[in-house]
Amino acid sequence: MSCVMSVLALVARSGLWFGGGLILLSAILIGIDVFLRKVFVISIGGGDELAGYALAIGTAWALAATLLDRAHIRIDSLYMLLPGSIRIVLDLAGLVLLVGFFALVFWHGLGVLEQSWTSNSRSQSALETPLIVPQAIWLLGLALFILVGVALCIAALARLARGDRAGMAELIGTRSAADEVAEEVRAMERRR
């Protein structure tokens, strides 16, 4: 299972860079467009449309790496005060519900993709982008997230079955403030 998780982590990290690169490129495009409008009173056109696609696609492709890094925002005011067994149940329930929600989004996204394919839908801008292209790339990012989430759930349950509660918490539990500080210290030491 660790080999599968390593491969998924590598793909997720690549997806994170891909998504971040798209968002960076869209910011550059919008900056250029704003400059051209201000200085030369012309516009590239379609920058806002491309930025919208980049934001949706970039977010979808970043979800898997964020899940592996346990960086999704959680409200954990009471969480740390609860007994370990209840935290385990909450961690598993949270992971299952999160992945389940995105599985529903993916399922409905497939319906939208199918409709775009059937009707040869295009954007209503000057670019007339075939909508199947950004929709398919977005759905691939969601599929990666769901795959990583299912694999993470299986790995967590396997650790729980072995009695490794700490290992399970390390996979899917909320990071404590001490964990975050220790990670920052390690990152600073690597930079030296």
Short mmCIF file of C-alpha atoms in Angstrom, two decimals:
data_model
loop_
_atom_site.label_atom_id
_atom_site.label_comp_id
_atom_site.label_asym_id
_atom_site.label_seq_id
_atom_site.Cartn_x
_atom_site.Cartn_y
_atom_site.Cartn_z
CA MET A 1 0.00 0.00 0.00
CA SER A 2 2.89 2.36 0.69
CA CYS A 3 4.07 2.00 -2.93
CA VAL A 4 0.60 2.97 -4.19
CA MET A 5 0.49 5.92 -1.79
CA SER A 6 3.95 7.04 -2.93
CA VAL A 7 2.89 7.02 -6.57
CA LEU A 8 -0.35 8.84 -5.75
CA ALA A 9 1.60 11.40 -3.71
CA LEU A 10 3.91 12.02 -6.66
CA VAL A 11 0.98 12.43 -9.07
CA ALA A 12 -0.83 14.67 -6.57
CA ARG A 13 2.26 16.84 -6.09
CA SER A 14 2.58 17.15 -9.89
CA GLY A 15 -1.09 18.11 -10.07
CA LEU A 16 -0.49 20.75 -7.42
CA TRP A 17 2.32 22.29 -9.51
CA PHE A 18 0.17 22.05 -12.65
CA GLY A 19 -2.74 23.81 -10.95
CA GLY A 20 -0.52 26.45 -9.41
CA GLY A 21 1.13 27.06 -12.78
CA LEU A 22 -2.25 27.58 -14.42
CA ILE A 23 -3.29 30.10 -11.80
CA LEU A 24 0.05 31.91 -12.11
CA LEU A 25 -0.28 32.05 -15.92
CA SER A 26 -3.82 33.40 -15.63
CA ALA A 27 -2.62 36.11 -13.22
CA ILE A 28 0.11 37.08 -15.71
CA LEU A 29 -2.43 37.13 -18.55
CA ILE A 30 -4.80 39.33 -16.56
CA GLY A 31 -1.91 41.64 -15.61
CA ILE A 32 -0.91 42.01 -19.24
CA ASP A 33 -4.53 42.62 -20.23
CA VAL A 34 -4.94 45.32 -17.55
CA PHE A 35 -1.71 46.97 -18.67
CA LEU A 36 -2.78 46.94 -22.32
CA ARG A 37 -6.18 48.40 -21.46
CA LYS A 38 -4.66 51.17 -19.36
CA VAL A 39 -1.79 52.13 -21.66
CA PHE A 40 -2.97 51.28 -25.17
CA VAL A 41 -6.77 51.07 -24.65
CA ILE A 42 -6.87 47.58 -26.18
CA SER A 43 -7.70 44.22 -24.68
CA ILE A 44 -6.51 40.69 -25.29
CA GLY A 45 -10.05 39.47 -24.75
CA GLY A 46 -10.98 36.23 -23.07
CA GLY A 47 -8.58 36.66 -20.18
CA ASP A 48 -11.38 36.49 -17.65
CA GLU A 49 -12.73 33.32 -19.23
CA LEU A 50 -9.32 31.64 -19.21
CA ALA A 51 -8.73 32.76 -15.61
CA GLY A 52 -12.03 31.17 -14.61
CA TYR A 53 -11.01 27.88 -16.19
CA ALA A 54 -7.57 28.10 -14.57
CA LEU A 55 -9.09 28.70 -11.13
CA ALA A 56 -11.48 25.76 -11.39
CA ILE A 57 -8.88 23.41 -12.87
CA GLY A 58 -6.10 24.57 -10.55
CA THR A 59 -8.28 24.06 -7.50
CA ALA A 60 -9.37 20.59 -8.58
CA TRP A 61 -5.81 19.48 -9.27
CA ALA A 62 -4.59 20.87 -5.92
CA LEU A 63 -7.18 19.04 -3.82
CA ALA A 64 -5.36 15.69 -3.75
CA ALA A 65 -2.04 17.13 -2.57
CA THR A 66 -3.85 19.22 0.02
CA LEU A 67 -5.56 16.09 1.32
CA LEU A 68 -2.26 14.22 1.57
CA ASP A 69 -0.67 17.15 3.41
CA ARG A 70 -3.67 17.31 5.76
CA ALA A 71 -3.97 20.98 4.88
CA HIS A 72 -7.73 21.24 4.38
CA ILE A 73 -9.20 23.67 6.87
CA ARG A 74 -11.02 22.06 9.76
CA ILE A 75 -12.73 23.60 12.73
CA ASP A 76 -11.02 21.77 15.54
CA SER A 77 -11.86 23.82 18.61
CA LEU A 78 -13.22 20.81 20.48
CA TYR A 79 -11.45 18.12 18.48
CA MET A 80 -8.24 18.15 20.51
CA LEU A 81 -10.23 17.90 23.76
CA LEU A 82 -12.02 14.71 22.70
CA PRO A 83 -10.82 11.19 23.51
CA GLY A 84 -8.72 9.43 20.85
CA SER A 85 -11.44 6.94 19.90
CA ILE A 86 -13.91 9.71 19.12
CA ARG A 87 -11.27 11.58 17.12
CA ILE A 88 -10.67 8.44 15.04
CA VAL A 89 -14.38 8.20 14.25
CA LEU A 90 -14.52 11.91 13.39
CA ASP A 91 -11.42 11.68 11.18
CA LEU A 92 -12.82 8.73 9.25
CA ALA A 93 -16.27 10.30 8.97
CA GLY A 94 -14.76 13.59 7.80
CA LEU A 95 -12.66 11.86 5.14
CA VAL A 96 -15.54 9.73 3.90
CA LEU A 97 -17.90 12.71 3.76
CA LEU A 98 -15.34 14.92 2.01
CA VAL A 99 -14.54 12.31 -0.62
CA GLY A 100 -18.21 11.39 -0.93
CA PHE A 101 -19.17 15.01 -1.57
CA PHE A 102 -16.58 15.35 -4.32
CA ALA A 103 -17.66 12.00 -5.75
CA LEU A 104 -21.16 13.51 -6.14
CA VAL A 105 -19.67 16.63 -7.73
CA PHE A 106 -17.69 14.36 -10.07
CA TRP A 107 -20.78 12.32 -10.93
CA HIS A 108 -22.81 15.41 -11.82
CA GLY A 109 -19.80 16.85 -13.65
CA LEU A 110 -19.78 13.75 -15.85
CA GLY A 111 -23.38 14.53 -16.79
CA VAL A 112 -22.43 18.10 -17.69
CA LEU A 113 -19.45 16.83 -19.70
CA GLU A 114 -21.67 14.38 -21.57
CA GLN A 115 -24.15 17.16 -22.36
CA SER A 116 -21.34 19.42 -23.58
CA TRP A 117 -20.06 16.61 -25.80
CA THR A 118 -23.52 15.79 -27.19
CA SER A 119 -24.44 19.38 -27.96
CA ASN A 120 -20.92 20.46 -28.95
CA SER A 121 -21.18 23.31 -26.42
CA ARG A 122 -18.86 26.27 -26.70
CA SER A 123 -18.32 29.26 -24.46
CA GLN A 124 -20.29 32.39 -25.27
CA SER A 125 -17.19 34.53 -25.60
CA ALA A 126 -15.07 35.53 -28.54
CA LEU A 127 -12.84 32.52 -27.82
CA GLU A 128 -15.71 30.05 -28.35
CA THR A 129 -13.83 27.49 -26.27
CA PRO A 130 -15.18 23.94 -26.65
CA LEU A 131 -16.43 23.44 -23.09
CA ILE A 132 -15.52 19.78 -23.08
CA VAL A 133 -11.81 20.70 -22.84
CA PRO A 134 -11.80 22.63 -19.52
CA GLN A 135 -14.53 20.38 -18.12
CA ALA A 136 -12.56 17.21 -18.87
CA ILE A 137 -9.35 18.60 -17.33
CA TRP A 138 -11.33 19.72 -14.26
CA LEU A 139 -12.93 16.29 -13.91
CA LEU A 140 -9.55 14.57 -14.15
CA GLY A 141 -8.39 16.64 -11.18
CA LEU A 142 -11.49 15.64 -9.22
CA ALA A 143 -10.95 11.99 -10.18
CA LEU A 144 -7.40 12.17 -8.83
CA PHE A 145 -8.70 13.64 -5.58
CA ILE A 146 -11.29 10.88 -5.21
CA LEU A 147 -8.71 8.20 -5.97
CA VAL A 148 -6.30 9.64 -3.41
CA GLY A 149 -9.11 9.97 -0.87
CA VAL A 150 -10.20 6.34 -1.29
CA ALA A 151 -6.60 5.11 -1.08
CA LEU A 152 -6.03 7.24 2.01
CA CYS A 153 -9.16 5.84 3.63
CA ILE A 154 -8.05 2.26 2.90
CA ALA A 155 -4.56 2.97 4.26
CA ALA A 156 -6.02 4.56 7.39
CA LEU A 157 -8.36 1.61 7.98
CA ALA A 158 -5.44 -0.80 7.48
CA ARG A 159 -3.43 1.04 10.12
CA LEU A 160 -6.42 1.02 12.44
CA ALA A 161 -6.86 -2.74 11.92
CA ARG A 162 -3.21 -3.22 12.94
CA GLY A 163 -3.86 -1.17 16.07
CA ASP A 164 -1.72 1.72 14.86
CA ARG A 165 -3.90 4.62 16.02
CA ALA A 166 -1.02 7.09 15.90
CA GLY A 167 -0.21 6.08 12.33
CA MET A 168 -3.82 6.52 11.33
CA ALA A 169 -3.93 9.97 12.94
CA GLU A 170 -0.73 10.81 11.07
CA LEU A 171 -2.49 9.96 7.79
CA ILE A 172 -5.88 11.59 8.21
CA GLY A 173 -6.00 13.39 11.56
CA THR A 174 -5.97 17.10 12.12
CA ARG A 175 -2.48 18.50 12.43
CA SER A 176 -1.86 20.00 15.83
CA ALA A 177 -0.16 23.34 16.30
CA ALA A 178 2.94 21.43 17.45
CA ASP A 179 2.90 19.38 14.23
CA GLU A 180 2.72 22.53 12.13
CA VAL A 181 5.55 24.20 14.05
CA ALA A 182 7.72 21.07 13.72
CA GLU A 183 7.05 21.02 9.97
CA GLU A 184 8.02 24.68 9.64
CA VAL A 185 11.25 24.05 11.58
CA ARG A 186 12.11 21.10 9.29
CA ALA A 187 11.44 23.27 6.23
CA MET A 188 13.73 26.01 7.58
CA GLU A 189 16.49 23.50 8.29
CA ARG A 190 16.25 22.11 4.74
CA ARG A 191 16.69 25.60 3.32
CA ARG A 192 19.95 26.11 5.20
#
